[in-house]
Amino acid sequence: MSGRTTRGFWPLRDLPVVFWLVATLVVALVHPFVPAPRWLMIHLLLLGAVTHAILVWSRHFADAVLRSQHGPGDRRTQSTRLLLLNGGVVLVVAGVLGDTWPVTVAGATAVASAVVWHGAALVRQLRRALPSRFGVTVRYYVVAAALLPLGATLGTILARGVADPLDVQLKLAHASTNLFGWMGLTIIGTLVTLWPTMLRTRMAEGTELAARRALPVLAGSVVGVVVGALLGSRPAAALGLVGYLVGIGLVAGPFVRTFATKRPSSYPTWSVLAGLLWWVGCLAALAAGIATASSWEVVGDRFSWLTPFLAAGFGAQVLLGALSYLVPMALGGGPTPVRAANTVLDRGGALRITLVNGGLLVALVPVPSVVRVASTTLVLGGLAAFVPLLFLSLRASRRARRAPSPLPVERRPAAPDGERPAGQVTGLVATGIAALVLAVAVGVAVDPAALNASGAVASAAGVDANGRTRTVEVRAHDMRFTPSVIEVPAGTRLVIELTNTDDQDVHDLVLDSGADSGRLAPGDSATLDLGVVGRDIDGWCSVVGHRQMGMVLSVKATGAASSHTGHADHRHGPAGDAEPMAMGSEAQTGQAPTPSAHLDPLAEPGSGFKARDASLPPIEDSRVHRLTLEVTEVEREVAPGVRQRLWTYNGSAPGPTLHGRVGDTFEITLVNDATTGHSIDFHAGSLAPERPMRTIAPGESLVYRFTATRAGIWM
């Protein structure tokens, strides 16, 4: 039987997934120092770990549902196929990072060849096997394998470099083919039988019929998205995603009925369920985002924003949940070793689920950059815990197999594998929530812009109320509040209706009375009740740098005896804004820096001072120049005794110099690791900056691509 060839530890089956997961974690930890970190993490996880797991376990399930038998040479054939796949992934990564397109082509060809070989083997199995109730599962695998070469081809074209908006269209087609075709169809086909097995319950009536009906809908919808994207039709692409959701709905009925019969009680089941929920949510959001987008550039922004949630929320959680269930079964050895491995892989399951999904939810909403970093760190920790637990489960399984069998004793029935006492689960969930709350609290405390200004003075200033209320609508747009001056008679109650009408930037309104709107994403609104106004009140946007760019508001109390009686000095706004901010080498502030009382303009720089190398970097042979620029905020001594907080590209002000020839293409990935929106404008390219070089919010990234058409030195 097929079990004889898959039971036990098989290095080429079990270790590559661990390698790709560890590589993903390493890149996540050192991402400031590696090229294209976002692309690299996504492809190490999805192309490396997930694709390897699909080749292994889809063959395992095909053998099971078709009751196939294989000879001694089958493992050698599978090993060759897996080596071809993993070697291809290595070449793809090396080719893209090294900007060597022939290497990328070779890698993509190897990956596609391994998957086509895998699909052909499944077709042969289907033809030779007797009719099977769940043969539809294998048909899902075959269709998925047929789609991946298309996705690999589109990815190879993208690596060559194309101009917007075709770049966005190709990315959507490439990702849809691989995420929703190769991965999605395989996962749906597997869960037809795996989901009730994981829940240890009977399969719902009509499951196989629903799966058969859904397959053509799902496959046709993937093709619809790809065709719509390649033809430049946003409505067609959105309609394809809606059709895919309809296909999911066809198989959702039996899935939900099974869930109603037996609820998840272990890490594997909760992880798979959470991953599926993120999948459906991201699909719906992407369909709505494409349908309502005004251009393909907007589609690119929305898809780029959703990609991490698809990768971590959907891809990683489904992969780790399935492996946590399948690995103990594959190791075998009898009920005791399987139970021992299951117990280890379920450790802290409720805590890990809470950290991953709670952290993703925090990152989903507009929060300060420090909060987003803290929450995503918890997500990374929740996912990374699988790696050491996997090795511990292997050790537990070996020990259980070697231990002598105990004499049978009478005892009470044990709880099913993976189930834990309710109190223990509740405690782990509470611990996870507490960690998330602490991360948010620490992030807000570290980010001065998230704090209210100290020394707030009451807006009434001792003036009696006159019984009147005035409501004023204020818009935050283009680094300005409109209106920026509000006049009210002293004693009047003032209510401000604030709306952020910007396209990209997050804004807020902080008043020296202590009122604060909170951070508002584009399109969001807030109401601030200032109460009775008896003095002049200053207001500003507390997002770092926005006030210095002129985003201020004044409330004038007409008829007040003294506008600023007892008023604290709020010239510098919230804590941390007193020093000027710099963008490159220019200070972005409306006020002069406050010099130190002991500043010596003739002082010599310290011993650690290093002058900037003014020599031009050598020109590269490649005609496509790729560079990642990370926007960061640093505090640095800019002159002896003078320190400033700077906005920098890759930690330097001014940023690095790019050197190329006329006709060369420059592909710049801008990563915003700062606390406010940022952009870049390349004067060497004949592109209007509003769209291709627009401002991006903290935590986001965007690829800027232009061709140098004239010689010269350009800002």
XYZ file of C-alpha atoms in Angstrom:
715
model
C 0.000 0.000 0.000
C 1.015 3.632 -0.390
C 1.535 3.980 3.360
C 4.674 1.842 3.129
C 6.392 4.487 1.014
C 5.330 7.528 3.037
C 5.456 6.437 6.683
C 8.363 7.512 8.884
C 10.825 10.367 8.616
C 11.721 11.205 5.010
C 14.301 14.033 4.873
C 13.502 15.207 1.363
C 9.808 15.272 2.221
C 9.985 16.836 5.685
C 13.060 19.097 5.797
C 12.692 21.492 2.807
C 9.517 22.992 4.275
C 11.394 23.672 7.501
C 14.275 25.200 5.534
C 11.980 27.590 3.648
C 10.129 28.551 6.832
C 13.385 29.277 8.672
C 14.635 31.282 5.690
C 11.413 33.321 5.764
C 11.852 34.034 9.471
C 15.487 35.051 9.006
C 14.595 37.485 6.226
C 11.807 38.922 8.391
C 14.315 39.577 11.175
C 17.042 41.100 8.988
C 14.826 42.670 6.314
C 16.519 46.115 6.456
C 19.728 44.504 5.194
C 18.472 42.345 2.320
C 17.254 43.396 -1.138
C 13.533 43.228 -1.957
C 12.615 41.845 1.502
C 8.853 41.880 0.927
C 9.088 39.935 -2.347
C 11.622 37.575 -0.809
C 9.544 36.720 2.282
C 6.398 36.092 0.259
C 8.163 33.832 -2.243
C 10.176 31.910 0.346
C 6.900 31.143 2.126
C 4.536 30.547 -0.791
C 6.810 29.395 -3.624
C 9.196 27.539 -1.328
C 7.379 26.116 1.702
C 3.789 25.950 0.437
C 4.596 24.637 -3.047
C 6.867 21.917 -1.652
C 4.157 20.894 0.807
C 1.587 20.761 -2.006
C 3.756 18.439 -4.102
C 4.251 16.133 -1.122
C 0.812 15.996 0.434
C -1.367 16.172 -2.680
C 0.403 13.003 -3.830
C -0.202 11.508 -0.378
C -3.940 12.248 -0.563
C -4.179 11.070 -4.171
C -2.724 7.720 -3.083
C -5.215 7.540 -0.225
C -8.428 8.359 -2.108
C -7.484 6.274 -5.169
C -6.039 3.416 -3.056
C -2.942 3.400 -5.262
C 0.003 1.066 -4.824
C 3.550 1.955 -5.834
C 6.730 0.042 -6.377
C 10.101 0.611 -4.658
C 11.171 3.119 -7.306
C 8.326 5.539 -6.620
C 10.117 7.274 -3.765
C 13.155 7.848 -5.989
C 10.902 9.423 -8.622
C 9.260 11.678 -6.051
C 12.665 12.628 -4.652
C 13.886 13.638 -8.117
C 10.762 15.745 -8.612
C 11.202 17.461 -5.242
C 14.876 18.170 -5.948
C 13.904 19.731 -9.293
C 11.294 21.902 -7.576
C 13.494 23.136 -4.732
C 16.443 23.724 -7.033
C 14.169 25.802 -9.233
C 13.023 27.895 -6.278
C 16.652 28.567 -5.332
C 17.389 29.701 -8.900
C 14.325 31.966 -8.996
C 15.361 33.668 -5.757
C 18.975 34.016 -6.891
C 17.972 35.297 -10.323
C 15.577 37.968 -9.046
C 17.836 39.196 -6.247
C 20.876 39.171 -8.531
C 18.954 40.784 -11.401
C 20.015 37.901 -13.672
C 17.038 37.149 -15.865
C 18.398 33.956 -17.516
C 18.835 32.421 -14.049
C 15.266 33.436 -13.179
C 14.016 31.819 -16.395
C 15.898 28.608 -15.609
C 14.462 28.505 -12.099
C 10.899 29.159 -13.213
C 11.260 26.464 -15.887
C 12.451 23.965 -13.278
C 9.553 24.787 -10.943
C 6.975 24.545 -13.738
C 8.514 21.285 -14.995
C 8.336 19.685 -11.553
C 4.678 20.677 -11.157
C 3.738 19.511 -14.692
C 5.505 16.208 -13.993
C 3.539 15.951 -10.750
C 0.254 16.676 -12.547
C 0.993 14.101 -15.249
C 1.653 11.465 -12.577
C -1.719 12.260 -10.991
C -3.469 11.901 -14.359
C -1.918 8.447 -14.805
C -3.106 7.471 -11.344
C -6.647 8.580 -12.153
C -6.713 6.528 -15.354
C -5.389 3.364 -13.707
C -7.423 3.529 -10.493
C -10.874 2.091 -9.942
C -13.726 4.617 -9.645
C -13.455 6.441 -6.320
C -16.033 8.425 -4.390
C -13.502 11.220 -3.827
C -11.652 11.086 -7.114
C -12.730 14.724 -7.531
C -10.017 15.627 -5.012
C -7.361 14.441 -7.456
C -9.051 16.400 -10.266
C -8.625 19.552 -8.165
C -4.905 18.747 -7.955
C -4.610 18.203 -11.706
C -6.307 21.499 -12.578
C -4.153 23.306 -10.020
C -0.996 21.794 -11.529
C -2.103 22.914 -15.000
C -2.418 26.529 -13.820
C 0.963 26.934 -12.133
C 3.053 27.039 -15.362
C 0.971 30.031 -16.460
C 1.678 31.753 -13.146
C 5.391 30.936 -13.463
C 5.471 32.420 -16.976
C 3.808 35.636 -15.830
C 6.218 35.893 -12.907
C 9.174 35.466 -15.259
C 7.894 38.302 -17.455
C 7.524 40.486 -14.368
C 11.133 39.781 -13.397
C 12.216 41.123 -16.782
C 10.594 44.464 -15.985
C 7.585 46.097 -17.642
C 6.062 49.552 -17.465
C 3.001 50.596 -15.485
C 0.080 49.911 -15.638
C 0.928 46.586 -17.290
C 3.121 45.802 -14.302
C 0.094 45.900 -11.977
C -2.022 43.860 -14.397
C 0.666 41.165 -14.674
C 1.111 41.060 -10.905
C -2.610 40.530 -10.377
C -2.723 37.808 -13.054
C 0.436 36.134 -11.680
C -0.747 36.202 -8.063
C -4.289 35.089 -8.930
C -3.020 32.090 -10.897
C -0.718 30.954 -8.106
C -2.674 31.979 -4.996
C -6.193 31.134 -6.121
C -5.386 28.498 -8.728
C -2.343 26.490 -7.654
C -2.753 27.002 -3.887
C -6.484 27.610 -3.607
C -7.727 24.679 -5.676
C -5.313 22.304 -3.942
C -6.443 23.441 -0.507
C -10.149 23.164 -1.336
C -9.695 19.728 -2.875
C -7.751 18.523 0.172
C -10.154 19.898 2.763
C -13.033 17.990 1.190
C -11.732 14.927 3.027
C -9.181 16.380 5.463
C -11.481 18.798 7.328
C -13.869 16.193 8.809
C -10.875 13.943 9.483
C -9.149 16.701 11.462
C -12.346 17.322 13.428
C -12.717 13.556 14.029
C -16.287 13.506 12.804
C -18.294 12.140 9.888
C -18.346 13.896 6.554
C -21.435 16.009 5.856
C -23.947 14.697 3.341
C -23.420 15.951 -0.218
C -19.768 16.930 0.243
C -18.451 15.195 -2.872
C -21.335 16.514 -5.038
C -20.656 20.080 -3.898
C -16.951 19.644 -4.667
C -17.703 18.411 -8.200
C -20.010 21.356 -8.890
C -17.561 23.906 -7.521
C -14.467 22.837 -9.480
C -15.449 24.270 -12.916
C -16.721 27.459 -11.271
C -13.477 27.962 -9.351
C -11.194 27.116 -12.278
C -13.201 29.275 -14.694
C -13.127 32.185 -12.258
C -9.336 32.031 -11.972
C -9.111 32.175 -15.768
C -11.575 35.084 -15.721
C -9.416 37.087 -13.310
C -6.297 36.441 -15.368
C -7.940 37.353 -18.684
C -9.541 40.461 -17.186
C -6.208 41.609 -15.764
C -4.244 40.972 -18.960
C -6.872 42.748 -21.078
C -6.898 45.698 -18.700
C -10.544 45.235 -17.717
C -10.984 45.923 -14.005
C -14.710 44.970 -14.017
C -13.876 41.598 -15.599
C -11.152 40.917 -13.034
C -13.486 41.865 -10.183
C -16.244 39.676 -11.650
C -13.786 36.760 -11.770
C -13.081 37.163 -8.058
C -16.808 37.294 -7.322
C -17.214 34.053 -9.294
C -14.426 32.493 -7.225
C -16.273 33.467 -4.037
C -19.401 31.834 -5.482
C -17.384 28.657 -6.059
C -16.189 28.732 -2.451
C -19.804 29.181 -1.402
C -20.743 25.960 -3.200
C -18.378 23.915 -1.013
C -18.946 26.018 2.100
C -22.277 24.368 2.947
C -20.888 20.898 3.785
C -17.877 22.551 5.410
C -20.074 24.603 7.754
C -22.334 21.616 8.527
C -19.278 19.621 9.527
C -18.156 22.547 11.698
C -21.585 22.622 13.360
C -21.343 18.912 14.140
C -17.902 19.139 15.777
C -16.188 22.377 16.747
C -12.393 22.828 16.419
C -10.535 22.006 19.623
C -6.859 21.896 18.657
C -4.223 24.092 17.066
C -4.372 22.390 13.619
C -8.135 22.849 13.239
C -8.219 26.419 14.556
C -5.230 27.401 12.397
C -6.820 26.017 9.212
C -10.162 27.653 10.025
C -8.540 31.031 10.739
C -6.576 30.800 7.488
C -9.735 30.130 5.485
C -11.497 33.100 7.065
C -8.604 35.398 6.142
C -8.715 33.958 2.625
C -12.400 34.690 2.099
C -12.093 38.134 3.713
C -9.124 39.123 1.531
C -10.878 37.820 -1.593
C -13.970 39.907 -0.848
C -11.871 42.983 -0.059
C -9.833 42.557 -3.253
C -12.942 42.133 -5.392
C -14.460 45.290 -3.915
C -11.150 47.139 -4.198
C -10.757 46.313 -7.902
C -14.390 47.105 -8.684
C -14.200 50.553 -7.071
C -10.645 51.486 -8.143
C -10.239 54.485 -10.417
C -7.064 53.156 -12.073
C -4.750 50.160 -12.189
C -2.309 52.069 -9.969
C -4.965 52.135 -7.244
C -5.539 48.402 -7.796
C -1.812 47.871 -7.323
C -1.854 49.757 -4.024
C -4.831 47.816 -2.695
C -3.488 44.451 -3.769
C -0.067 45.265 -2.316
C -1.727 46.191 0.978
C -3.639 42.888 1.075
C -0.728 40.643 0.079
C 0.826 40.245 3.574
C -2.557 39.242 4.999
C -3.004 36.660 2.248
C 0.515 35.308 2.836
C 0.550 35.248 6.649
C -3.150 35.033 7.456
C -4.109 32.531 4.768
C -1.016 30.793 3.397
C 1.035 30.392 6.560
C -1.855 29.445 8.846
C -3.325 26.815 6.519
C 0.152 25.365 5.901
C 1.117 25.169 9.580
C -2.290 23.879 10.636
C -2.273 21.112 8.028
C 1.327 20.120 8.774
C 0.630 20.027 12.521
C -1.994 17.383 11.819
C -0.306 15.492 8.969
C 3.286 15.188 10.206
C 2.451 12.970 13.239
C 0.329 10.754 10.990
C 3.131 10.471 8.441
C 5.695 9.621 11.125
C 3.472 6.713 12.141
C 4.607 4.158 14.682
C 1.200 3.463 16.176
C -1.284 5.419 18.311
C 1.152 6.247 21.123
C 3.869 7.940 18.990
C 1.219 9.770 16.948
C -0.425 11.043 20.125
C 2.962 12.105 21.545
C 3.801 14.136 18.420
C 0.293 15.632 18.327
C 0.588 16.750 21.947
C 3.832 18.600 21.277
C 2.578 20.326 18.119
C -0.536 21.484 19.980
C 1.421 23.230 22.740
C 0.319 26.804 23.276
C -2.092 26.477 20.374
C -4.667 28.914 21.701
C -1.939 31.452 22.504
C -0.373 31.130 19.055
C -3.725 31.479 17.294
C -4.547 34.581 19.349
C -1.173 36.234 18.706
C -1.224 35.613 14.965
C -4.797 36.644 14.250
C -4.983 39.416 16.846
C -1.720 40.869 15.576
C -2.952 40.780 11.988
C -6.171 42.530 13.013
C -4.173 45.277 14.752
C -2.021 45.725 11.639
C -5.206 45.886 9.558
C -6.330 49.216 11.054
C -4.560 52.600 10.894
C -2.197 52.544 13.874
C 1.125 54.262 14.606
C 4.117 52.648 12.937
C 5.595 51.440 16.236
C 2.327 49.679 17.104
C 2.267 47.971 13.704
C 5.849 46.769 14.171
C 5.069 45.434 17.650
C 1.941 43.606 16.508
C 3.602 42.047 13.461
C 6.452 40.897 15.712
C 3.897 38.968 17.763
C 2.479 37.507 14.533
C 5.958 36.384 13.547
C 6.505 34.827 16.968
C 3.196 32.966 16.814
C 4.080 31.487 13.426
C 7.744 30.835 14.210
C 6.857 28.667 17.210
C 5.971 25.870 14.793
C 9.613 25.249 13.832
C 11.018 24.284 17.260
C 7.794 22.417 18.089
C 8.193 20.365 14.908
C 11.640 19.149 15.967
C 10.388 18.475 19.488
C 7.527 16.423 18.030
C 9.989 14.324 16.023
C 11.920 13.602 19.218
C 8.724 12.782 21.122
C 7.624 10.400 18.389
C 10.984 8.567 18.403
C 10.966 8.264 22.190
C 7.425 6.895 22.201
C 8.357 4.256 19.601
C 11.398 3.154 21.603
C 9.635 3.042 24.974
C 8.463 -0.422 26.113
C 4.733 -0.967 25.847
C 3.115 -0.524 29.287
C 0.929 -3.216 30.727
C -2.766 -2.525 30.132
C -4.428 -0.884 33.112
C -7.974 0.139 33.701
C -8.410 3.894 33.335
C -10.941 6.468 32.356
C -11.254 7.356 28.675
C -8.746 9.997 27.668
C -9.760 13.203 25.965
C -9.413 13.175 22.172
C -6.012 14.243 20.847
C -5.481 17.972 20.925
C -8.369 18.787 23.258
C -7.436 20.747 26.384
C -9.403 21.795 29.456
C -11.547 24.868 28.816
C -9.848 26.811 31.596
C -6.412 26.230 30.128
C -7.540 27.367 26.676
C -9.160 30.472 28.151
C -5.964 31.282 30.025
C -3.853 31.010 26.879
C -6.267 33.204 24.928
C -6.211 35.771 27.741
C -2.409 35.726 27.715
C -2.387 36.363 23.983
C -4.831 39.256 24.309
C -2.767 40.729 27.141
C 0.374 40.559 24.973
C -1.428 42.358 22.142
C -2.755 45.061 24.488
C 0.749 45.513 25.904
C 2.198 45.816 22.396
C -0.337 48.507 21.493
C 0.253 50.364 24.781
C 4.034 50.281 24.405
C 3.776 51.368 20.785
C 1.601 54.353 21.644
C 3.921 55.273 24.511
C 7.001 55.101 22.303
C 5.381 57.157 19.520
C 5.223 60.728 20.864
C 2.795 61.705 18.120
C 0.259 59.328 19.597
C 0.244 61.121 22.946
C -1.767 64.163 23.923
C 0.173 67.327 24.536
C 1.126 67.886 28.132
C 0.028 70.968 30.019
C -3.373 71.210 28.341
C -5.387 74.241 29.414
C -9.179 74.250 29.678
C -10.817 75.881 26.667
C -13.323 77.885 28.749
C -10.607 79.842 30.629
C -13.172 80.976 33.211
C -15.620 82.437 30.674
C -19.317 81.747 31.345
C -21.347 79.861 28.720
C -23.734 81.937 26.587
C -25.973 78.971 25.754
C -25.096 78.881 22.056
C -23.438 76.012 20.125
C -21.597 76.292 16.831
C -20.700 73.270 14.647
C -17.946 73.683 12.045
C -16.983 71.177 9.327
C -13.211 70.942 8.832
C -11.406 69.026 6.066
C -7.877 67.622 6.389
C -6.334 67.629 2.922
C -3.002 68.305 1.247
C -1.241 69.137 4.541
C -3.829 71.764 5.431
C -6.954 72.115 7.540
C -9.801 73.888 5.761
C -10.861 76.214 7.248
C -7.649 76.773 9.184
C -9.083 79.607 11.324
C -12.369 79.354 13.246
C -13.810 82.417 14.974
C -16.452 81.967 17.692
C -17.823 84.416 20.269
C -16.359 83.803 23.716
C -18.698 81.593 25.757
C -19.917 79.605 22.733
C -19.708 75.813 22.709
C -17.709 74.656 19.661
C -18.072 71.297 17.914
C -15.658 70.399 15.077
C -16.663 67.774 12.493
C -13.305 66.650 11.070
C -13.015 64.581 7.844
C -9.804 63.324 6.276
C -10.348 63.899 2.551
C -6.770 63.043 1.556
C -6.170 60.144 -0.830
C -3.202 58.593 0.987
C -2.133 60.278 4.240
C -3.345 59.591 7.749
C -4.142 62.750 9.748
C -5.460 63.791 13.122
C -6.267 66.989 14.981
C -4.787 67.649 18.418
C -5.759 70.787 20.336
C -3.865 72.406 23.189
C -7.001 71.996 25.306
C -6.386 68.238 25.286
C -9.001 67.316 22.652
C -7.765 64.743 20.147
C -9.531 63.261 17.110
C -7.308 60.184 16.957
C -5.633 59.048 13.747
C -7.991 59.149 10.761
C -7.409 57.098 7.635
C -8.437 58.618 4.271
C -12.225 59.026 4.225
C -12.667 58.696 8.005
C -14.357 61.318 10.202
C -14.404 62.276 13.873
C -16.271 64.732 16.088
C -14.440 66.911 18.610
C -16.494 68.703 21.269
C -14.319 71.531 22.583
C -16.929 72.652 25.087
C -17.252 76.332 25.932
C -14.520 78.405 24.247
C -13.231 81.336 26.267
C -9.706 81.720 24.851
C -7.729 81.227 21.648
C -6.903 77.558 21.018
C -4.109 76.165 18.875
C -4.488 72.907 16.974
C -2.250 70.808 14.731
C -1.830 67.422 13.088
C 0.398 65.377 15.398
C 1.637 63.001 12.693
C 5.377 63.609 12.647
C 6.284 66.390 10.242
C 2.745 67.439 9.300
C 2.643 70.396 11.669
C 5.996 71.625 10.400
C 4.563 71.525 6.870
C 1.817 73.933 7.883
C -0.978 71.626 9.029
C -2.236 73.857 11.864
C -5.592 75.213 12.971
C -6.508 78.206 15.148
C -9.680 78.841 17.124
C -10.174 82.551 17.854
C -12.413 83.496 20.786
C -13.782 86.933 19.858
C -14.694 89.246 22.694
C -12.509 87.445 25.281
C -10.730 89.712 27.758
C -7.377 88.008 27.235
C -6.966 85.404 24.616
C -4.079 83.542 26.180
C -4.465 84.208 29.908
C -2.826 81.418 31.784
C -1.957 79.749 28.516
C 0.979 77.386 28.523
C 3.674 77.634 25.880
C 2.611 75.235 23.118
C 4.787 76.486 20.335
C 6.359 73.097 19.811
C 3.204 70.990 19.876
C 3.313 67.502 21.240
C 6.365 65.983 22.805
C 9.000 65.208 20.261
C 8.059 67.984 17.766
C 10.264 70.695 19.274
C 13.202 69.793 17.057
C 12.999 70.449 13.333
C 12.542 67.491 11.026
C 14.692 67.200 7.940
C 13.950 65.591 4.592
C 17.245 64.862 2.936
C 19.276 67.930 3.807
C 16.443 70.464 4.046
C 14.618 71.188 7.294
C 10.868 70.668 6.949
C 9.757 73.134 9.586
C 8.036 76.440 9.789
C 10.272 77.668 12.620
C 13.979 78.076 13.073
C 15.842 75.522 15.123
C 16.483 76.471 18.694
C 20.287 76.732 19.028
C 22.014 75.365 22.068
C 23.222 77.983 24.534
C 26.699 76.447 24.317
C 26.855 76.017 20.557
C 30.330 76.686 19.194
C 30.199 77.276 15.413
C 33.979 76.701 15.183
C 33.959 73.415 17.069
C 35.667 70.427 15.483
C 33.619 67.277 14.768
C 33.997 64.370 17.173
C 36.418 61.508 16.650
C 33.642 59.331 15.201
C 32.864 61.819 12.410
C 33.224 60.428 8.889
C 32.906 62.670 5.854
C 30.565 61.552 3.098
C 32.323 59.950 0.158
C 31.721 62.351 -2.731
C 32.949 59.976 -5.436
C 30.422 58.686 -7.954
C 29.637 54.969 -7.542
C 30.715 52.822 -10.529
C 28.106 52.166 -13.197
C 26.645 48.652 -13.401
C 26.625 46.572 -16.579
C 22.912 45.816 -16.263
C 20.474 48.108 -18.059
C 17.897 47.564 -15.290
C 18.915 49.011 -11.917
C 17.017 47.789 -8.864
C 17.347 49.399 -5.455
C 15.329 49.365 -2.252
C 15.096 52.705 -0.429
C 13.867 52.572 3.148
C 12.534 55.781 4.671
C 13.500 55.954 8.337
C 13.503 58.579 11.076
C 16.776 58.919 12.967
C 18.192 61.315 15.512
C 21.676 62.373 14.534
C 24.300 65.009 15.268
C 24.356 67.244 12.176
C 26.970 69.647 13.547
C 29.041 69.706 16.749
C 26.489 70.084 19.543
C 23.485 70.166 17.170
C 21.183 67.145 16.977
C 18.183 66.810 14.688
C 15.620 64.174 13.850
C 16.028 63.425 10.150
C 13.947 61.815 7.454
C 16.438 59.620 5.592
C 16.711 57.257 2.627
C 18.605 54.114 3.739
C 19.761 55.959 6.831
C 21.548 58.799 5.009
C 20.707 62.398 4.208
C 20.993 63.008 1.330
C 20.142 59.530 0.090
C 22.300 57.250 -2.070
C 23.358 58.225 -5.599
C 22.022 56.239 -8.558
C 24.301 55.922 -11.598
C 23.129 54.753 -15.011
C 23.032 55.443 -18.738
C 20.450 57.162 -20.893
C 17.798 54.563 -21.687
C 18.408 52.541 -18.510
C 15.418 51.498 -16.442
C 15.443 52.201 -12.723
C 13.198 50.099 -10.488
C 13.091 51.556 -6.999
C 11.185 49.918 -4.157
C 10.298 52.563 -1.597
C 9.625 51.147 1.871
C 8.132 53.511 4.432
C 9.435 52.515 7.872
C 8.731 55.977 9.276
C 5.718 57.299 11.179
C 4.252 59.525 8.476
C 3.505 59.345 4.780
C 6.485 59.718 2.418
C 7.255 59.709 -1.287
C 10.118 60.286 -3.711
C 10.339 62.199 -6.989
C 12.953 61.282 -9.597
C 13.534 64.264 -11.854
C 15.499 62.047 -14.244
C 12.273 60.338 -15.329
C 9.611 61.956 -17.498
C 6.774 60.926 -15.202
C 4.310 63.116 -13.351
C 4.885 62.208 -9.676
C 1.231 62.307 -8.553
C 0.491 58.662 -9.405
C 3.649 56.591 -9.911
C 5.548 58.446 -7.151
C 2.693 59.201 -4.806
C 2.878 59.355 -1.025
C 2.588 56.013 0.789
C 1.481 55.492 4.379
C 3.718 54.103 7.165
C 4.361 50.382 6.807
C 3.604 50.358 3.071
C 5.889 49.911 0.071
C 5.597 50.844 -3.576
C 7.672 50.174 -6.694
C 8.716 53.248 -8.700
C 9.825 52.511 -12.234
C 11.129 55.034 -14.755
C 13.444 55.255 -17.749
C 16.213 57.856 -17.815
C 15.729 59.735 -21.082
C 18.290 62.549 -20.735
C 21.846 62.792 -19.478
C 22.684 64.944 -16.485
C 22.724 65.104 -12.717
C 19.212 65.040 -11.323
C 17.692 65.521 -7.880
